[in-house]
Tab-separated table of C-alpha atoms and ligand atoms in Angstrom:
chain	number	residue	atom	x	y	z
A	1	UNK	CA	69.264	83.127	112.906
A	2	UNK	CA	69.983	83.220	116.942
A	3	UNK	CA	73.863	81.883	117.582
A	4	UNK	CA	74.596	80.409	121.040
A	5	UNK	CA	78.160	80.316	122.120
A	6	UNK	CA	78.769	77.223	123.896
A	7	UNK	CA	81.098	76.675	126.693
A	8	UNK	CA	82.471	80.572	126.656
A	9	UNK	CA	85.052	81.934	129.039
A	10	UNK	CA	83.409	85.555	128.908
A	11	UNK	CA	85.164	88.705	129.491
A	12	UNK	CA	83.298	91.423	130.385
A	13	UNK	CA	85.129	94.147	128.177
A	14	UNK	CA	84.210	97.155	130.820
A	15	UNK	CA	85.061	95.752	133.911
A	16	UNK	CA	87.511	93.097	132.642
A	17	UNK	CA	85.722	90.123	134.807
A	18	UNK	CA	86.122	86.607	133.700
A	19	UNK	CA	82.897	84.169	133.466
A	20	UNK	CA	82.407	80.728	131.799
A	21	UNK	CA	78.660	80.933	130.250
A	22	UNK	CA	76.843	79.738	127.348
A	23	UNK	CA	75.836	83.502	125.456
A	24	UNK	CA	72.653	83.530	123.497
A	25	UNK	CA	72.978	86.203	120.532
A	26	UNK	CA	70.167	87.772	118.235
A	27	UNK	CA	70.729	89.531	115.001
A	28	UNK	CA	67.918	92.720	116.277
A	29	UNK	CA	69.764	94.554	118.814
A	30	UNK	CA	68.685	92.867	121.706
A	31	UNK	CA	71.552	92.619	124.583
A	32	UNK	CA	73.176	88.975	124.568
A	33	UNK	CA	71.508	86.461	127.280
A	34	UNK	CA	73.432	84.358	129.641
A	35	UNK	CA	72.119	81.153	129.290
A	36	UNK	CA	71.961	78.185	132.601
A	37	UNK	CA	70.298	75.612	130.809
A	38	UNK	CA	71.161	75.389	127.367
A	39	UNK	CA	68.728	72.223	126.357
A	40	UNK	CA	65.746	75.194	126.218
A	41	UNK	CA	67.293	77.428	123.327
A	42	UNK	CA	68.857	74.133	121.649
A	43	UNK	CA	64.690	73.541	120.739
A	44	UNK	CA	64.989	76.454	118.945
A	45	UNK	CA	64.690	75.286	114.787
A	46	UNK	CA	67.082	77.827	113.495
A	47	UNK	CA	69.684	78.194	115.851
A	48	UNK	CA	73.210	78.424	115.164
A	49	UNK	CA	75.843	76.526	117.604
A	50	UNK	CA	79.352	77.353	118.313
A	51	UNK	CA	81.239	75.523	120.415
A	52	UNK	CA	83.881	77.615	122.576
A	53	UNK	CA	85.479	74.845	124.063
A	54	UNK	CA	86.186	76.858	127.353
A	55	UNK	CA	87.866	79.425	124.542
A	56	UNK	CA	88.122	83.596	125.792
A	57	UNK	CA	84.809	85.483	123.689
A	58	UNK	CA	84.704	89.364	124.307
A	59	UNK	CA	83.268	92.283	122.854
A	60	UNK	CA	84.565	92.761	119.066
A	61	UNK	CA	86.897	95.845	118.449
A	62	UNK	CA	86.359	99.254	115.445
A	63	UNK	CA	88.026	101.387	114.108
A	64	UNK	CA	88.583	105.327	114.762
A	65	UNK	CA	89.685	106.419	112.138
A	66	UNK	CA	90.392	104.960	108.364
A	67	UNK	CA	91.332	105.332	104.847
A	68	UNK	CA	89.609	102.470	102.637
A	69	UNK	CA	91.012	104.363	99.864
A	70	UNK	CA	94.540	103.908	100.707
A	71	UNK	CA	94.334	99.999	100.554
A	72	UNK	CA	95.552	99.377	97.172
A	73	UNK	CA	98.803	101.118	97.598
A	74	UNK	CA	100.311	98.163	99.366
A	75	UNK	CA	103.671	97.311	97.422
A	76	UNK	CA	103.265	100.042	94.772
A	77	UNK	CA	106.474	101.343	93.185
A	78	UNK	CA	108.418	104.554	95.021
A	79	UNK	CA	106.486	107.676	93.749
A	80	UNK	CA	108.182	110.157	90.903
A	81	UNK	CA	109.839	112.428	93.435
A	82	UNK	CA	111.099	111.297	96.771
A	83	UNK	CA	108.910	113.304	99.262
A	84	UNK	CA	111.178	115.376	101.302
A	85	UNK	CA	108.298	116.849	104.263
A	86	UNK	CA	104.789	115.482	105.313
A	87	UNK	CA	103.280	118.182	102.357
A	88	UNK	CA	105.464	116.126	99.743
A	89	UNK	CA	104.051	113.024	100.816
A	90	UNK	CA	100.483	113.876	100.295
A	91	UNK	CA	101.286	115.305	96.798
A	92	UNK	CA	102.969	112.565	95.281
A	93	UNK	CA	101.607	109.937	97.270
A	94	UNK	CA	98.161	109.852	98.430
A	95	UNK	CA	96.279	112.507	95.878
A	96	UNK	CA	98.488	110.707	93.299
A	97	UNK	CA	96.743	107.820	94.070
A	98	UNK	CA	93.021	109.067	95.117
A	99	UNK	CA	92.853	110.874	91.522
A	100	UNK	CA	93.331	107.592	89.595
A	101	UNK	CA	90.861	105.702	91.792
A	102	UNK	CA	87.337	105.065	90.190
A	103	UNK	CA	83.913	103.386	91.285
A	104	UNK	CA	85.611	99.559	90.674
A	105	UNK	CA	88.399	100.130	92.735
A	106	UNK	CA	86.419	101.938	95.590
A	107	UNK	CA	84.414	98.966	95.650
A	108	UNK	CA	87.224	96.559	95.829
A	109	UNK	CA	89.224	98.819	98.379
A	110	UNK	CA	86.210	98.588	100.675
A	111	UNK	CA	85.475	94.696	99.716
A	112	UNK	CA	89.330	94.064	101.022
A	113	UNK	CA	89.182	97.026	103.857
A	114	UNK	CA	86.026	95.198	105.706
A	115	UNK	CA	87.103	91.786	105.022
A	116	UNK	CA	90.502	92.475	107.156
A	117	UNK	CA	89.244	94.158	109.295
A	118	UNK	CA	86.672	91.446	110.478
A	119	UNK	CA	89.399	88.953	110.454
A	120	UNK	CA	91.541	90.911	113.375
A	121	UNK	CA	88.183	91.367	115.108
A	122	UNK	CA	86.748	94.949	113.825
A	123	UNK	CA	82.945	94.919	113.387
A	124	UNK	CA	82.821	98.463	113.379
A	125	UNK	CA	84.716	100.918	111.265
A	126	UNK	CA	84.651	104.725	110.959
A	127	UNK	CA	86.267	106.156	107.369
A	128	UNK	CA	87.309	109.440	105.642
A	129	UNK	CA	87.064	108.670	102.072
A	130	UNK	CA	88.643	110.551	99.209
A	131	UNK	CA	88.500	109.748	95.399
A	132	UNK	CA	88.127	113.437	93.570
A	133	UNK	CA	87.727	111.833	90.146
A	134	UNK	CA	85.118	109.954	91.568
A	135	UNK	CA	83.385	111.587	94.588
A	136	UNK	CA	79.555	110.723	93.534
A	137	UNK	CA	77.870	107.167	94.237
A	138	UNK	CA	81.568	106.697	96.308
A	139	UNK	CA	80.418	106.679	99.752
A	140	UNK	CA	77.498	104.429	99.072
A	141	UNK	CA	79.523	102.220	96.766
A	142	UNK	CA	81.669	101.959	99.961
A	143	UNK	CA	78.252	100.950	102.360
A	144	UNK	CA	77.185	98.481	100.423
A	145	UNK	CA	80.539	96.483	100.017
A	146	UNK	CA	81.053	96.855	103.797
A	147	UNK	CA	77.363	95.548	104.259
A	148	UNK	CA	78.096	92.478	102.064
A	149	UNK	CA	80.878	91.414	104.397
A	150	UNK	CA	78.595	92.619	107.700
A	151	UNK	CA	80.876	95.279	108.670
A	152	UNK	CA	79.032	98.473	110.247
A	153	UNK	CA	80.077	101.551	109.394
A	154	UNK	CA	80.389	105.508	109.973
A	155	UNK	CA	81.458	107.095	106.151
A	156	UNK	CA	81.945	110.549	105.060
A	157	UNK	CA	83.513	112.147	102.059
A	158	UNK	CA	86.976	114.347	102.870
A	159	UNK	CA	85.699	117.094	101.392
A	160	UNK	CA	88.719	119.872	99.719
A	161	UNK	CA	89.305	122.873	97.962
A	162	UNK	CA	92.578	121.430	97.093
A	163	UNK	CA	91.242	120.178	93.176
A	164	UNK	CA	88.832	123.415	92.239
A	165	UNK	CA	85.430	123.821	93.382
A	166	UNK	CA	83.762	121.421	90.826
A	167	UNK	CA	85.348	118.645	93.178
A	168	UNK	CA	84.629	120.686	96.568
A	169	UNK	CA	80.580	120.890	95.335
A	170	UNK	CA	80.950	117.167	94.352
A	171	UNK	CA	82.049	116.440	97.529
A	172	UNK	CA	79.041	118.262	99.242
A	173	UNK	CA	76.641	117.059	96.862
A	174	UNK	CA	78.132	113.177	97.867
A	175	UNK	CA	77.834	114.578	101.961
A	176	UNK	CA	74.361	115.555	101.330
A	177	UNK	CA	73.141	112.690	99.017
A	178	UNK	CA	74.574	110.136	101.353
A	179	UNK	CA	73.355	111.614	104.963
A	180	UNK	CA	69.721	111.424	104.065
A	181	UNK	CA	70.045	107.753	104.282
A	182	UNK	CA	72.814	106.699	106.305
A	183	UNK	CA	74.774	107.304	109.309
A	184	UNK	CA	77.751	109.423	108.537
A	185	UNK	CA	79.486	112.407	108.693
A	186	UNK	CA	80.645	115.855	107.258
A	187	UNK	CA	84.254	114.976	105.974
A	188	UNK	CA	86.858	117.880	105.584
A	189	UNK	CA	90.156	116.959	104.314
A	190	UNK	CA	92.719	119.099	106.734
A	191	UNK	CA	92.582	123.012	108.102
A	192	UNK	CA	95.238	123.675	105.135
A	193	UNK	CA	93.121	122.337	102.133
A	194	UNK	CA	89.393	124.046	102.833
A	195	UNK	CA	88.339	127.562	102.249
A	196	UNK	CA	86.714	129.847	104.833
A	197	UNK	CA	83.507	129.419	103.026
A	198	UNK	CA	83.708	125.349	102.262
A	199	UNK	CA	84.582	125.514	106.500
A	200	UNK	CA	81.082	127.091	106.998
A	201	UNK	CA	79.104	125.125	104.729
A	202	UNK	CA	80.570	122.069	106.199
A	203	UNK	CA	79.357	123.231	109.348
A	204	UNK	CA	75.831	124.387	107.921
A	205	UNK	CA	75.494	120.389	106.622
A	206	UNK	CA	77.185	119.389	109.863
A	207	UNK	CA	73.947	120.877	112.481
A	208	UNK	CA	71.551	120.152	109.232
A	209	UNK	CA	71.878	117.062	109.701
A	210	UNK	CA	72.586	117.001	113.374
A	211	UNK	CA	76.254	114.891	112.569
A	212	UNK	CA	79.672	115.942	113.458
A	213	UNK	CA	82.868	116.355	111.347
A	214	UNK	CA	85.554	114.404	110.529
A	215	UNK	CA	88.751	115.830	110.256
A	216	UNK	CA	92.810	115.643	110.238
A	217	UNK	CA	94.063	118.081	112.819
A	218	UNK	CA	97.697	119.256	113.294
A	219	UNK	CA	99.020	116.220	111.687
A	220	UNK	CA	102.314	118.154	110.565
A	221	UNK	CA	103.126	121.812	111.674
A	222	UNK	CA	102.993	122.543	108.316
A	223	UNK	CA	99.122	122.311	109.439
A	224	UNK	CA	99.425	125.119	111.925
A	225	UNK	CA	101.788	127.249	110.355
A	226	UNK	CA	99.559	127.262	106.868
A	227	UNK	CA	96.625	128.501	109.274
A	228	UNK	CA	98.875	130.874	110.722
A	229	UNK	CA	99.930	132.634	107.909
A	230	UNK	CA	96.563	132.357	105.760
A	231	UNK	CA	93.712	132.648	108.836
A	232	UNK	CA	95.904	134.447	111.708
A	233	UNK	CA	94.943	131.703	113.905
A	234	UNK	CA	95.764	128.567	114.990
A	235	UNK	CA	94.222	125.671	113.689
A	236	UNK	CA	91.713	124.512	116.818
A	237	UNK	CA	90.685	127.900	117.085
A	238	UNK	CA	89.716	127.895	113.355
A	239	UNK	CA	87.547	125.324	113.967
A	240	UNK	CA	86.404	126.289	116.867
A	241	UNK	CA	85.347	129.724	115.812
A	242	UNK	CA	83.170	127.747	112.977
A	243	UNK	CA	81.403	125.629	115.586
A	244	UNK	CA	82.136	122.158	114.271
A	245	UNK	CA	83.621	121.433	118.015
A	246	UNK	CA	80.761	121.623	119.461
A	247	UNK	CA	79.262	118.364	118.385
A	248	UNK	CA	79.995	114.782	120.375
A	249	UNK	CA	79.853	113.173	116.850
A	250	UNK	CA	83.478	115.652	115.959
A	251	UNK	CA	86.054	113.444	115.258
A	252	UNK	CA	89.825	115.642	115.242
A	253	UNK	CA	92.344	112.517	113.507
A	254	UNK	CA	96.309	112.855	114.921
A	255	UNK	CA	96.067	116.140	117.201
A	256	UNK	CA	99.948	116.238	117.639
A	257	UNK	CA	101.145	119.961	117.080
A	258	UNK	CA	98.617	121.681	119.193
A	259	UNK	CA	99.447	124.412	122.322
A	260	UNK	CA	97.898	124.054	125.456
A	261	UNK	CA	95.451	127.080	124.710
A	262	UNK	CA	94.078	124.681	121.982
A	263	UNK	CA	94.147	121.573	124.020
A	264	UNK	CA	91.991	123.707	126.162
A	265	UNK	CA	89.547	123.751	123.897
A	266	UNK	CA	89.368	120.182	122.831
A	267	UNK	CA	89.309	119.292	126.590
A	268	UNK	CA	86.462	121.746	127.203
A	269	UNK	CA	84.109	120.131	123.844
A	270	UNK	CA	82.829	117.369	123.786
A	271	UNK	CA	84.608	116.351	120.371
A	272	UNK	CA	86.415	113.364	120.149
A	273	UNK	CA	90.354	113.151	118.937
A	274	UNK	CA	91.961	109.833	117.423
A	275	UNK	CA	95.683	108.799	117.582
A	276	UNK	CA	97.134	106.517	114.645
A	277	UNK	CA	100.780	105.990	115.986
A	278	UNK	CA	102.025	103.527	113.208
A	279	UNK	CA	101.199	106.441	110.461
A	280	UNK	CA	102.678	109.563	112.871
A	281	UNK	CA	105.805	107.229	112.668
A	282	UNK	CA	105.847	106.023	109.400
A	283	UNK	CA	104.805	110.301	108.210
A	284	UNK	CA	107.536	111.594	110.001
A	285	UNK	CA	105.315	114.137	111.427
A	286	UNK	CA	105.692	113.630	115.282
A	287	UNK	CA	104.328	111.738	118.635
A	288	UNK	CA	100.764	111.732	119.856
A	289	UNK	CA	100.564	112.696	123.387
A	290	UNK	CA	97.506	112.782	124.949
A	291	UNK	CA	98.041	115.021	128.254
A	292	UNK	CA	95.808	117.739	128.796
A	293	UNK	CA	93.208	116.258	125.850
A	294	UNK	CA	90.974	114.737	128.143
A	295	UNK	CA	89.467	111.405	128.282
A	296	UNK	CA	87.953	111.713	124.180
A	297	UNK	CA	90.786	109.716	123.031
A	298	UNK	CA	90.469	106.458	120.701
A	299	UNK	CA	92.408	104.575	118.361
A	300	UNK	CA	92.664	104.618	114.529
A	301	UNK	CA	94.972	102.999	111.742
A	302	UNK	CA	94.867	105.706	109.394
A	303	UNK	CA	94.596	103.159	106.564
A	304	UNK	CA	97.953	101.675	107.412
A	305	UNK	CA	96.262	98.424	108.368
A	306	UNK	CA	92.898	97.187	109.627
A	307	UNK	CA	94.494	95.619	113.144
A	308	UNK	CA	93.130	97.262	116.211
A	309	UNK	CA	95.112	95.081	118.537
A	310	UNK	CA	98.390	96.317	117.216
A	311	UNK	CA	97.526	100.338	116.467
A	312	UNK	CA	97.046	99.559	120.744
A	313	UNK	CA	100.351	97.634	121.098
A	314	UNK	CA	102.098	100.673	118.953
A	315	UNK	CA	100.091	103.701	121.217
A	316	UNK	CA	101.420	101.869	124.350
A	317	UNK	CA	105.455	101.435	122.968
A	318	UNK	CA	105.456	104.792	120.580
A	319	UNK	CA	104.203	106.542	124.169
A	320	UNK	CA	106.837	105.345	126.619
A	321	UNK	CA	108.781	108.175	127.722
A	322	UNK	CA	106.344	110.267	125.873
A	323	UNK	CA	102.874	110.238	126.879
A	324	UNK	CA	101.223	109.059	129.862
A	325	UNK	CA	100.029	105.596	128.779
A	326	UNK	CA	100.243	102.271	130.799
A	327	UNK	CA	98.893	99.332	129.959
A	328	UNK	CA	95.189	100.203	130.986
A	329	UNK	CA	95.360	103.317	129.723
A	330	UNK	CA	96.155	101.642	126.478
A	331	UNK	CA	93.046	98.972	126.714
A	332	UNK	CA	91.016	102.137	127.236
A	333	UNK	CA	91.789	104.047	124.590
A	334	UNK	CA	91.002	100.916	122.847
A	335	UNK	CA	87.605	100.737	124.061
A	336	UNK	CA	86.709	104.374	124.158
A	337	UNK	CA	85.529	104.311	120.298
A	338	UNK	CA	82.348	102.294	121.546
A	339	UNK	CA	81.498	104.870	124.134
A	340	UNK	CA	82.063	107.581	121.153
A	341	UNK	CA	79.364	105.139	119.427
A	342	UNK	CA	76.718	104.184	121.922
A	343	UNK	CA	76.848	107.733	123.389
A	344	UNK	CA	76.327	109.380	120.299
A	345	UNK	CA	73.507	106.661	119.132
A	346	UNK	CA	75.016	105.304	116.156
A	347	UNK	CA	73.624	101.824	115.503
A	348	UNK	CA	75.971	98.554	114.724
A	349	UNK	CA	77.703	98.152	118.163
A	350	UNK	CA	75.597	96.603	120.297
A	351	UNK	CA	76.376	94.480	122.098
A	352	UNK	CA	75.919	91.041	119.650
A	353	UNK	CA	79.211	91.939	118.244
A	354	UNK	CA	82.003	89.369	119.779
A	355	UNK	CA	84.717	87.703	119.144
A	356	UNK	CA	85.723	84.392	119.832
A	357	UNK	CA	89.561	84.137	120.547
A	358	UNK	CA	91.877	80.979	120.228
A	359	UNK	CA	94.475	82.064	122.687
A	360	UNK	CA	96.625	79.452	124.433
A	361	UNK	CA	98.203	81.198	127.320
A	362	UNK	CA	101.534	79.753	128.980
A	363	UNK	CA	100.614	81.673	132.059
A	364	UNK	CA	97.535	82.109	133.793
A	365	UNK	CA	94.963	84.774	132.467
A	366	UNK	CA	92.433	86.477	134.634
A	367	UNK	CA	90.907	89.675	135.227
A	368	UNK	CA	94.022	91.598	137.634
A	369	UNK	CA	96.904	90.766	134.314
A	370	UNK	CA	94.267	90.972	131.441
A	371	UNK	CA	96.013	94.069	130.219
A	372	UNK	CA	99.268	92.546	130.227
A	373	UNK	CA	97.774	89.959	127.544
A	374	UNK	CA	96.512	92.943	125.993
A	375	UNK	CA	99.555	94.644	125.425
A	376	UNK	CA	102.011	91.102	124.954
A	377	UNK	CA	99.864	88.137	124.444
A	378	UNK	CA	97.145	88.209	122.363
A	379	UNK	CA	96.982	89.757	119.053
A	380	UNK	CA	94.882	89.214	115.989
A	381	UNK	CA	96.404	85.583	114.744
A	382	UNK	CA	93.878	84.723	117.846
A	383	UNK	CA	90.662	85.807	116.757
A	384	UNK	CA	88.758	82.262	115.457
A	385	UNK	CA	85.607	83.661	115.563
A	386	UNK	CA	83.694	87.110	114.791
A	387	UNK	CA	79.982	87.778	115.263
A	388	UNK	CA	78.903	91.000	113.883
A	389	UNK	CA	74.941	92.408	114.603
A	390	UNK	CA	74.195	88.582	115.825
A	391	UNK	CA	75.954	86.842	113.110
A	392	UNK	CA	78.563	84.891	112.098
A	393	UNK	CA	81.103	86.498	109.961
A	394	UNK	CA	84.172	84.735	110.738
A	395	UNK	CA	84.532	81.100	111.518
A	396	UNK	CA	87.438	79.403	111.970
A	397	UNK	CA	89.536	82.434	110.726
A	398	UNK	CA	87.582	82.595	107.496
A	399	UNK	CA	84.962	84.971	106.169
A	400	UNK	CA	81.349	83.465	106.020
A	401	UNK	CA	79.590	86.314	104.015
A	402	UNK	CA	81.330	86.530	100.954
A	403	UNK	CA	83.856	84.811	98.505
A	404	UNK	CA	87.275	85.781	100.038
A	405	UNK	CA	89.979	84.678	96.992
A	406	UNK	CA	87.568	86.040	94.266
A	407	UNK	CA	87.625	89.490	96.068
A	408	UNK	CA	91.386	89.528	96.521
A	409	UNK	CA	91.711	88.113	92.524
A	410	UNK	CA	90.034	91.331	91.863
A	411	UNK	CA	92.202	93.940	94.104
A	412	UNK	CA	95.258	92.551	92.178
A	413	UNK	CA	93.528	93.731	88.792
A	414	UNK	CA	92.636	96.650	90.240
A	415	UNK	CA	95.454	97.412	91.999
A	416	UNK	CA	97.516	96.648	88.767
A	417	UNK	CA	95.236	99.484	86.810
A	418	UNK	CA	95.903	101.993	89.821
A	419	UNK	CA	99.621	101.877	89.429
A	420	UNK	CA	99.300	102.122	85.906
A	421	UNK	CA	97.619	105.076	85.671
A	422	UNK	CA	99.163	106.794	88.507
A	423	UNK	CA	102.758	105.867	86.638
A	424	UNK	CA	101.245	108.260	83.752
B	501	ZN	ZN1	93.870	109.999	108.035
């Protein structure tokens, strides 16, 4: 069914320019039409009408990097040992927790995961999934929740050596299984947790398949010094001598302990590198500064949260004094995951994905101070309206597609049944 915004002030999401149209939108990926005379398309039997009441509608945001298994951890009791160092925190935290999840709670995770992110204006999100007790059937279990809510999606599998090679072939098997039908990629876990020969055959499924890899990258130095000690190299040279930097669909997650040799490298590839400032902080592990990277740079949440607007807010305050980011810089690194997209011709951005934003400005708004909104104004409270692939998924702040208080009755149980079996 065709929607036509009504009465839109568009904003151009490239060049930031401020028009008031009426924006025809199909589901197929055809671009959106400007529309003069709205009376024509009103013939049309099936079409849907939102009024925009002179309201801002831009392009919708995604996500560079997330954890959909992380999401039931959200008020869970302290773990058995007080991590002391980034290393603790993974052991007692997060492969605590991505042990005891199973097929159910993957399914709810991503039910809840896709429904928050729509609601702060994601209709896009790219994930590295881990559940070792229940790698197979996980990434598509993951696909179809996110295509109930309309949520696209770029999955892989963080595949490990860190629970025995039964789990690392699972997670292959899972990589394989799931790249013959989908868009995805090859997901490692970290330098520190994969073998020399899981590394290869990653990167043997990786040009198989003509995808990239998904990775965390100096996240902690405990990264580097691990590949130091074990490899006699640094971390981006690892990779680099196993060719998985030389595909544009390469996504390197945090990038913070590198030396400039190795931010040669990444600068010289075409891979991409994603900063999640909230979970650097929150980790302990160090600030993201994105000097000498070049211009690959977008934004994730590292499962923290599903808001796009403030993982932005927190690159622009977490950098000041730090790394060279100003307001625009800040938008842009914002935007950059859709040229990561389009360029590398993964479908479900097109441009039918808006939003439609209820923001009441007490000072004027226009193209020159749009960043200043950005960055102090608008956040995701404002998104009314989200239309992902041409449709309506959020109206008037609530989900369309699927039953919103059923799915979070659900989390709870599940939830409840994660803690309990990671308390064991
Ligand atoms: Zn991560």
């Amino acid at each position: 069914m065709p929607v036509l915004l009504k009465n839109a002030t568009y904003i151009d999401w490239k060049t930031l320019e401020f028009s008031h149209v009426n924006i025809l939108i199909e589901k197929d990926n055809n671009p959106v039409q400007f529309i003069e005379n709205i009376r024509q398309v009103h013939d049309q039997p099936d079409l849907e009408v939102l009024d925009c009441k002179g309201r801002l509608v831009t392009k919708s945001f995604a996500v560079g990097h997330h954890h959909v298994y992380s999401t039931l951890s959200r008020g869970m009791d302290a773990p058995k040992k007080n991590p002391e160092n980034f290393f603790e925190i993974l052991k007692y935290v997060w492969w605590t927790l991505d042990k005891c999840l199973d097929l159910e709670m993957i399914e709810s995770s991503a039910l809840v995961t896709a429904i928050a992110c729509a609601k702060a204006g994601s209709t896009f999100v790219i994930d590295h999934h881990s559940s070792p007790f229940a790698v197979i059937g996980s990434l598509e279990t993951i696909a179809k929740a996110f295509d109930k809510v309309g949520v696209s999606h770029l999955l892989c599998y963080e595949i490990s050596d860190r629970d025995g090679v039964n789990i690392t072939r699972e997670g292959f098997e899972e990589t394989e299984a799931y790249l013959r039908n989908h868009q995805g990629l090859v997901g490692l876990h970290a330098s520190f947790t994969v073998g020399n020969e899981t590394l290869n055959q990653a990167a043997e499924l990786m040009t198989q398949f003509n995808s990239g890899i998904h990775i965390h990258v100096a996240e902690d130095l405990y990264d580097q010094d691990f590949c130091l000690r074990n490899f006699g190299k640094r971390v981006i040279e690892r990779l680099n001598e196993s060719g998985v930097l030389k595909s544009s669909k390469t996504i390197l997650a945090h990038c913070l302990h590198l030396d400039e040799s190795e931010k040669d490298i990444i600068r010289n590839s075409p891979c991409w590198v994603v900063q999640n400032t909230e979970s650097n902080m929150n980790n302990n592990v160090g600030r993201f500064n994105g000097a000498h990277l070049g211009s690959n740079i977008m934004l994730g949440t590292d499962g923290m949260h599903s808001d796009m607007l403030q993982s932005a807010k927190a690159a622009f305050f977490a950098g000041q004094g730090f790394d060279s980011i100003n307001y625009s810089s800040a938008y842009q690194r914002f935007r950059n995951i859709h040229r990561y997209l389009n360029e590398n011709n993964f479908n479900g951005d097109c441009e039918n994905n808006l939003i439609v934003l209820d923001y009441n400005t007490p000072t004027e708004i226009n193209r020159d101070n749009f960043c200043g909104h950005f960055i102090f104004g608008i956040n995701s409270n404002h998104i009314n309206d989200v239309i992902s692939n041409g449709k309506i998924i959020v109206k008037n702040r609530l989900i369309q597609t699927v039953n919103e208080a059923e799915i979070l009755k659900v989390s709870k149980e599940c939830a409840n049944r994660l803690w309990k079996k990671m308390a064991i």
